[in-house]
PDB file of C-alpha atoms in Angstrom:
ATOM      1  CA  MET K  53       0.000   0.000   0.000  1.00  0.00           C
ATOM      2  CA  ALA K  54       2.788   2.378   0.866  1.00  0.00           C
ATOM      3  CA  MET K  55       4.489   1.623  -2.473  1.00  0.00           C
ATOM      4  CA  ARG K  56       1.271   2.542  -4.332  1.00  0.00           C
ATOM      5  CA  ASN K  57       1.081   5.881  -2.544  1.00  0.00           C
ATOM      6  CA  ILE K  58       4.689   6.620  -3.378  1.00  0.00           C
ATOM      7  CA  PHE K  59       4.019   5.733  -7.020  1.00  0.00           C
ATOM      8  CA  LYS K  60       0.967   8.081  -7.105  1.00  0.00           C
ATOM      9  CA  VAL K  61       3.040  10.941  -5.690  1.00  0.00           C
ATOM     10  CA  LEU K  62       5.792  10.405  -8.249  1.00  0.00           C
ATOM     11  CA  LEU K  63       3.252  10.182 -11.080  1.00  0.00           C
ATOM     12  CA  LEU K  64       1.461  13.401 -10.015  1.00  0.00           C
ATOM     13  CA  SER K  65       4.776  15.207  -9.670  1.00  0.00           C
ATOM     14  CA  ALA K  66       5.711  14.195 -13.209  1.00  0.00           C
ATOM     15  CA  VAL K  67       2.392  15.525 -14.555  1.00  0.00           C
ATOM     16  CA  ILE K  68       2.250  18.770 -12.557  1.00  0.00           C
ATOM     17  CA  ALA K  69       5.872  19.901 -12.947  1.00  0.00           C
ATOM     18  CA  PRO K  70       5.738  20.493 -16.740  1.00  0.00           C
ATOM     19  CA  ALA K  71       2.456  22.372 -16.351  1.00  0.00           C
ATOM     20  CA  VAL K  72       3.983  24.683 -13.764  1.00  0.00           C
ATOM     21  CA  VAL K  73       7.040  25.315 -15.921  1.00  0.00           C
ATOM     22  CA  SER K  74       4.835  25.947 -18.958  1.00  0.00           C
ATOM     23  CA  CYS K  75       2.744  28.449 -17.009  1.00  0.00           C
ATOM     24  CA  ASP K  76       5.843  30.344 -15.881  1.00  0.00           C
ATOM     25  CA  GLU K  77       7.179  30.480 -19.418  1.00  0.00           C
ATOM     26  CA  ASP K  78       3.912  31.858 -20.805  1.00  0.00           C
ATOM     27  CA  THR K  79       3.477  34.528 -18.129  1.00  0.00           C
ATOM     28  CA  GLN K  80       4.750  37.979 -19.124  1.00  0.00           C
ATOM     29  CA  LEU K  81       5.379  40.260 -16.163  1.00  0.00           C
ATOM     30  CA  PRO K  82       5.179  44.016 -16.802  1.00  0.00           C
ATOM     31  CA  ALA K  83       8.527  45.771 -17.158  1.00  0.00           C
ATOM     32  CA  TYR K  84       9.765  47.188 -13.878  1.00  0.00           C
ATOM     33  CA  VAL K  85       9.862  50.983 -13.920  1.00  0.00           C
ATOM     34  CA  PRO K  86      11.847  52.430 -11.003  1.00  0.00           C
ATOM     35  CA  VAL K  87      10.229  55.414  -9.295  1.00  0.00           C
ATOM     36  CA  LYS K  88      12.459  58.237  -8.087  1.00  0.00           C
ATOM     37  CA  VAL K  89       9.704  60.314  -6.449  1.00  0.00           C
ATOM     38  CA  SER K  90       6.125  59.399  -5.592  1.00  0.00           C
ATOM     39  CA  GLN K  91       4.145  61.798  -3.442  1.00  0.00           C
ATOM     40  CA  THR K  92       0.358  61.884  -3.059  1.00  0.00           C
ATOM     41  CA  PHE K  93       0.269  64.191  -0.001  1.00  0.00           C
ATOM     42  CA  SER K  94      -1.978  61.678   1.741  1.00  0.00           C
ATOM     43  CA  LYS K  95      -0.425  62.180   5.170  1.00  0.00           C
ATOM     44  CA  GLY K  96      -1.202  65.237   7.246  1.00  0.00           C
ATOM     45  CA  GLU K  97      -4.272  66.943   8.604  1.00  0.00           C
ATOM     46  CA  ASP K  98      -6.435  69.331   6.623  1.00  0.00           C
ATOM     47  CA  ASN K  99      -5.068  72.891   6.556  1.00  0.00           C
ATOM     48  CA  SER K 100      -1.780  71.926   8.199  1.00  0.00           C
ATOM     49  CA  LEU K 101       1.727  73.068   7.297  1.00  0.00           C
ATOM     50  CA  LEU K 102       3.267  70.794   4.674  1.00  0.00           C
ATOM     51  CA  ALA K 103       6.208  69.084   6.328  1.00  0.00           C
ATOM     52  CA  ILE K 104       7.404  66.011   4.434  1.00  0.00           C
ATOM     53  CA  ASN K 105      10.775  64.437   5.138  1.00  0.00           C
ATOM     54  CA  GLY K 106      13.272  65.524   2.474  1.00  0.00           C
ATOM     55  CA  TRP K 107      11.006  68.178   0.944  1.00  0.00           C
ATOM     56  CA  THR K 108      11.769  71.908   1.183  1.00  0.00           C
ATOM     57  CA  ASN K 109       8.842  74.239   1.924  1.00  0.00           C
ATOM     58  CA  TYR K 110      10.296  77.724   1.510  1.00  0.00           C
ATOM     59  CA  ASN K 111       8.659  81.143   1.554  1.00  0.00           C
ATOM     60  CA  GLU K 112      10.847  83.476  -0.488  1.00  0.00           C
ATOM     61  CA  ALA K 113       8.488  86.405   0.131  1.00  0.00           C
ATOM     62  CA  GLY K 114       5.699  86.842   2.656  1.00  0.00           C
ATOM     63  CA  ASN K 115       4.658  84.602   5.519  1.00  0.00           C
ATOM     64  CA  LYS K 116       2.640  81.966   3.651  1.00  0.00           C
ATOM     65  CA  LYS K 117       3.985  78.472   2.953  1.00  0.00           C
ATOM     66  CA  TRP K 118       2.636  75.412   1.192  1.00  0.00           C
ATOM     67  CA  MET K 119      -0.085  73.628   3.158  1.00  0.00           C
ATOM     68  CA  ILE K 120      -1.695  70.194   3.194  1.00  0.00           C
ATOM     69  CA  GLN K 121      -5.384  70.307   2.326  1.00  0.00           C
ATOM     70  CA  VAL K 122      -7.829  67.402   2.395  1.00  0.00           C
ATOM     71  CA  TYR K 123     -11.094  67.301   0.470  1.00  0.00           C
ATOM     72  CA  SER K 124     -13.365  64.254   0.218  1.00  0.00           C
ATOM     73  CA  GLY K 125     -10.580  62.104   1.612  1.00  0.00           C
ATOM     74  CA  ASN K 126      -7.972  63.273  -0.925  1.00  0.00           C
ATOM     75  CA  GLY K 127      -4.888  65.084   0.303  1.00  0.00           C
ATOM     76  CA  TYR K 128      -3.017  67.596  -1.838  1.00  0.00           C
ATOM     77  CA  ALA K 129      -0.545  70.458  -1.512  1.00  0.00           C
ATOM     78  CA  GLU K 130      -1.738  74.059  -1.802  1.00  0.00           C
ATOM     79  CA  PHE K 131      -0.160  77.504  -1.857  1.00  0.00           C
ATOM     80  CA  ASN K 132      -2.708  80.209  -1.098  1.00  0.00           C
ATOM     81  CA  PRO K 133      -1.695  83.863  -0.596  1.00  0.00           C
ATOM     82  CA  TYR K 134      -5.255  84.999   0.124  1.00  0.00           C
ATOM     83  CA  SER K 135      -5.558  87.170   3.277  1.00  0.00           C
ATOM     84  CA  SER K 136      -1.850  86.867   4.034  1.00  0.00           C
ATOM     85  CA  GLY K 137      -1.520  90.626   4.463  1.00  0.00           C
ATOM     86  CA  ASP K 138       1.683  90.512   2.392  1.00  0.00           C
ATOM     87  CA  ALA K 139       2.111  92.563  -0.752  1.00  0.00           C
ATOM     88  CA  SER K 140       4.120  89.682  -2.189  1.00  0.00           C
ATOM     89  CA  ASN K 141       3.884  85.963  -1.532  1.00  0.00           C
ATOM     90  CA  VAL K 142       6.304  83.580  -3.221  1.00  0.00           C
ATOM     91  CA  GLY K 143       6.362  79.946  -2.122  1.00  0.00           C
ATOM     92  CA  TRP K 144       8.609  77.094  -3.222  1.00  0.00           C
ATOM     93  CA  LEU K 145       7.998  73.368  -2.807  1.00  0.00           C
ATOM     94  CA  ILE K 146      11.053  71.252  -3.640  1.00  0.00           C
ATOM     95  CA  PRO K 147      11.225  67.424  -3.578  1.00  0.00           C
ATOM     96  CA  PRO K 148      14.428  65.612  -2.532  1.00  0.00           C
ATOM     97  CA  VAL K 149      17.397  65.533  -4.894  1.00  0.00           C
ATOM     98  CA  LEU K 150      16.968  63.337  -7.964  1.00  0.00           C
ATOM     99  CA  ASP K 151      19.953  61.253  -9.031  1.00  0.00           C
ATOM    100  CA  LEU K 152      19.440  60.679 -12.751  1.00  0.00           C
ATOM    101  CA  ASN K 153      22.834  59.054 -13.209  1.00  0.00           C
ATOM    102  CA  ASP K 154      21.469  55.613 -14.104  1.00  0.00           C
ATOM    103  CA  GLY K 155      21.607  55.820 -17.883  1.00  0.00           C
ATOM    104  CA  LYS K 156      17.832  55.993 -18.236  1.00  0.00           C
ATOM    105  CA  ASP K 157      15.524  58.716 -19.476  1.00  0.00           C
ATOM    106  CA  HIS K 158      13.131  60.017 -16.836  1.00  0.00           C
ATOM    107  CA  LYS K 159       9.848  61.855 -16.805  1.00  0.00           C
ATOM    108  CA  LEU K 160       7.930  63.961 -14.306  1.00  0.00           C
ATOM    109  CA  THR K 161       4.164  63.799 -14.012  1.00  0.00           C
ATOM    110  CA  PHE K 162       1.794  65.528 -11.609  1.00  0.00           C
ATOM    111  CA  LYS K 163      -1.663  67.030 -11.351  1.00  0.00           C
ATOM    112  CA  ALA K 164      -2.409  70.698 -10.733  1.00  0.00           C
ATOM    113  CA  SER K 165      -5.427  72.936 -10.269  1.00  0.00           C
ATOM    114  CA  GLN K 166      -6.165  76.556  -9.471  1.00  0.00           C
ATOM    115  CA  SER K 167      -8.782  78.531  -7.578  1.00  0.00           C
ATOM    116  CA  TYR K 168      -9.697  82.204  -8.059  1.00  0.00           C
ATOM    117  CA  VAL K 169      -6.699  82.934 -10.291  1.00  0.00           C
ATOM    118  CA  SER K 170      -7.579  85.884 -12.540  1.00  0.00           C
ATOM    119  CA  SER K 171      -4.154  87.139 -13.661  1.00  0.00           C
ATOM    120  CA  SER K 172      -1.246  85.429 -15.412  1.00  0.00           C
ATOM    121  CA  SER K 173       1.050  87.202 -12.931  1.00  0.00           C
ATOM    122  CA  ASN K 174      -0.491  85.035 -10.198  1.00  0.00           C
ATOM    123  CA  LYS K 175       1.346  81.993 -11.479  1.00  0.00           C
ATOM    124  CA  LEU K 176       2.524  78.446 -10.891  1.00  0.00           C
ATOM    125  CA  GLU K 177       5.925  77.493 -12.316  1.00  0.00           C
ATOM    126  CA  VAL K 178       7.678  74.130 -12.528  1.00  0.00           C
ATOM    127  CA  LEU K 179      11.452  74.531 -12.451  1.00  0.00           C
ATOM    128  CA  ILE K 180      14.603  72.416 -12.415  1.00  0.00           C
ATOM    129  CA  SER K 181      18.111  73.101 -11.102  1.00  0.00           C
ATOM    130  CA  LYS K 182      21.457  71.347 -11.372  1.00  0.00           C
ATOM    131  CA  ASP K 183      23.223  73.583  -8.843  1.00  0.00           C
ATOM    132  CA  TYR K 184      20.750  73.925  -5.954  1.00  0.00           C
ATOM    133  CA  ASP K 185      22.688  72.995  -2.822  1.00  0.00           C
ATOM    134  CA  GLY K 186      19.652  72.027  -0.767  1.00  0.00           C
ATOM    135  CA  THR K 187      19.719  75.255   1.236  1.00  0.00           C
ATOM    136  CA  ASN K 188      20.048  78.445  -0.805  1.00  0.00           C
ATOM    137  CA  VAL K 189      16.968  78.371  -3.024  1.00  0.00           C
ATOM    138  CA  THR K 190      17.301  81.775  -4.647  1.00  0.00           C
ATOM    139  CA  ALA K 191      21.058  81.429  -5.219  1.00  0.00           C
ATOM    140  CA  ALA K 192      20.535  78.465  -7.553  1.00  0.00           C
ATOM    141  CA  THR K 193      19.940  78.583 -11.294  1.00  0.00           C
ATOM    142  CA  TRP K 194      16.394  77.446 -12.068  1.00  0.00           C
ATOM    143  CA  THR K 195      15.183  76.540 -15.554  1.00  0.00           C
ATOM    144  CA  PRO K 196      11.478  76.312 -16.457  1.00  0.00           C
ATOM    145  CA  LEU K 197      10.109  72.900 -17.444  1.00  0.00           C
ATOM    146  CA  SER K 198       7.392  72.581 -20.061  1.00  0.00           C
ATOM    147  CA  ALA K 199       4.225  71.161 -18.484  1.00  0.00           C
ATOM    148  CA  THR K 200       0.483  71.528 -18.900  1.00  0.00           C
ATOM    149  CA  LEU K 201      -0.594  73.888 -16.119  1.00  0.00           C
ATOM    150  CA  PRO K 202      -3.906  75.469 -15.069  1.00  0.00           C
ATOM    151  CA  THR K 203      -4.789  78.785 -16.688  1.00  0.00           C
ATOM    152  CA  THR K 204      -7.059  81.622 -15.613  1.00  0.00           C
ATOM    153  CA  SER K 205      -9.885  79.912 -17.511  1.00  0.00           C
ATOM    154  CA  SER K 206      -9.431  76.528 -15.793  1.00  0.00           C
ATOM    155  CA  LYS K 207     -12.272  75.319 -13.604  1.00  0.00           C
ATOM    156  CA  TYR K 208     -11.596  75.908  -9.924  1.00  0.00           C
ATOM    157  CA  PHE K 209     -10.161  72.928  -8.015  1.00  0.00           C
ATOM    158  CA  GLU K 210     -10.324  70.676 -11.087  1.00  0.00           C
ATOM    159  CA  PHE K 211      -7.022  68.821 -11.351  1.00  0.00           C
ATOM    160  CA  ILE K 212      -5.484  68.534 -14.810  1.00  0.00           C
ATOM    161  CA  ASN K 213      -2.639  66.264 -15.871  1.00  0.00           C
ATOM    162  CA  SER K 214       0.748  67.836 -16.468  1.00  0.00           C
ATOM    163  CA  GLY K 215       1.541  65.454 -19.297  1.00  0.00           C
ATOM    164  CA  ASP K 216       4.914  63.720 -19.451  1.00  0.00           C
ATOM    165  CA  VAL K 217       7.588  66.269 -18.579  1.00  0.00           C
ATOM    166  CA  ASN K 218      10.716  64.914 -20.274  1.00  0.00           C
ATOM    167  CA  LEU K 219      13.868  65.015 -18.148  1.00  0.00           C
ATOM    168  CA  ALA K 220      16.112  63.300 -20.710  1.00  0.00           C
ATOM    169  CA  ALA K 221      18.264  66.417 -21.031  1.00  0.00           C
ATOM    170  CA  TYR K 222      19.317  65.936 -17.405  1.00  0.00           C
ATOM    171  CA  THR K 223      20.299  62.264 -17.595  1.00  0.00           C
ATOM    172  CA  GLY K 224      23.593  61.769 -15.796  1.00  0.00           C
ATOM    173  CA  SER K 225      22.982  64.657 -13.391  1.00  0.00           C
ATOM    174  CA  LYS K 226      21.706  65.244  -9.893  1.00  0.00           C
ATOM    175  CA  VAL K 227      18.844  67.723 -10.020  1.00  0.00           C
ATOM    176  CA  HIS K 228      16.093  69.320  -7.984  1.00  0.00           C
ATOM    177  CA  ILE K 229      12.590  70.052  -9.241  1.00  0.00           C
ATOM    178  CA  ALA K 230      10.603  72.915  -7.751  1.00  0.00           C
ATOM    179  CA  PHE K 231       7.004  74.085  -7.745  1.00  0.00           C
ATOM    180  CA  LYS K 232       6.900  77.863  -7.332  1.00  0.00           C
ATOM    181  CA  VAL K 233       3.826  80.048  -6.850  1.00  0.00           C
ATOM    182  CA  THR K 234       3.827  83.840  -7.063  1.00  0.00           C
ATOM    183  CA  GLY K 235       0.928  85.847  -5.675  1.00  0.00           C
ATOM    184  CA  SER K 236      -0.166  88.581  -3.267  1.00  0.00           C
ATOM    185  CA  GLY K 237      -2.264  88.842  -0.149  1.00  0.00           C
ATOM    186  CA  THR K 238      -3.113  92.506  -0.674  1.00  0.00           C
ATOM    187  CA  ASN K 239      -3.783  92.625  -4.429  1.00  0.00           C
ATOM    188  CA  ALA K 240      -7.119  90.998  -5.251  1.00  0.00           C
ATOM    189  CA  ASP K 241      -5.897  90.270  -8.782  1.00  0.00           C
ATOM    190  CA  LEU K 242      -3.056  88.123  -7.430  1.00  0.00           C
ATOM    191  CA  ASP K 243      -4.560  86.281  -4.448  1.00  0.00           C
ATOM    192  CA  GLY K 244      -5.558  83.060  -6.207  1.00  0.00           C
ATOM    193  CA  SER K 245      -4.237  79.682  -5.079  1.00  0.00           C
ATOM    194  CA  TYR K 246      -2.730  76.607  -6.726  1.00  0.00           C
ATOM    195  CA  GLN K 247      -2.949  72.943  -5.789  1.00  0.00           C
ATOM    196  CA  ILE K 248      -0.702  70.028  -6.824  1.00  0.00           C
ATOM    197  CA  ASP K 249      -1.027  66.287  -6.330  1.00  0.00           C
ATOM    198  CA  ASN K 250       0.410  62.924  -7.412  1.00  0.00           C
ATOM    199  CA  VAL K 251       3.965  64.060  -8.067  1.00  0.00           C
ATOM    200  CA  ILE K 252       5.872  61.195  -9.718  1.00  0.00           C
ATOM    201  CA  VAL K 253       9.312  60.948 -11.290  1.00  0.00           C
ATOM    202  CA  GLN K 254      10.058  57.632 -12.985  1.00  0.00           C
TER     203      GLN K 254
END
């Protein structure tokens, strides 16, 4: 009886093994795409100061900084100069350094929206720097990146996709990306706010 059981086990093993191998050979796994930055701003309380490890939240002018906002369970980053009392509000949000020295081309994607923006001078910019030292924001050289951004005619708080922002020109370098908003808390034409979400570099 024991010999029969052993024979059944050996026979089943012989039948199953090729099927398992065949299954593995036929299965195509998606190509692995390494992610350099992935931030959804999902941590933090509504209307709280944005403080994420490795990220720089810098107010170049005025007292306002980027904040975490939560609406319908979705967290996002917002810079809002409204009622700041400052004639000028300029806020920078800078992710950690990106090491693009891996021989691959990279792209940046994110979502952005606006609220109550009525002038092109009340603007959101997406910038990149090769010489930012992690401390002196305004001493660095910042170059604009081409992305799809909200305009004065965009629907309030409706996120739009940035499109693929190509970083191939910076392959082999260490860089910083920055989101910069310029506005005013005393000029009603410049007190609109901007929101960003789902920042990914891959």
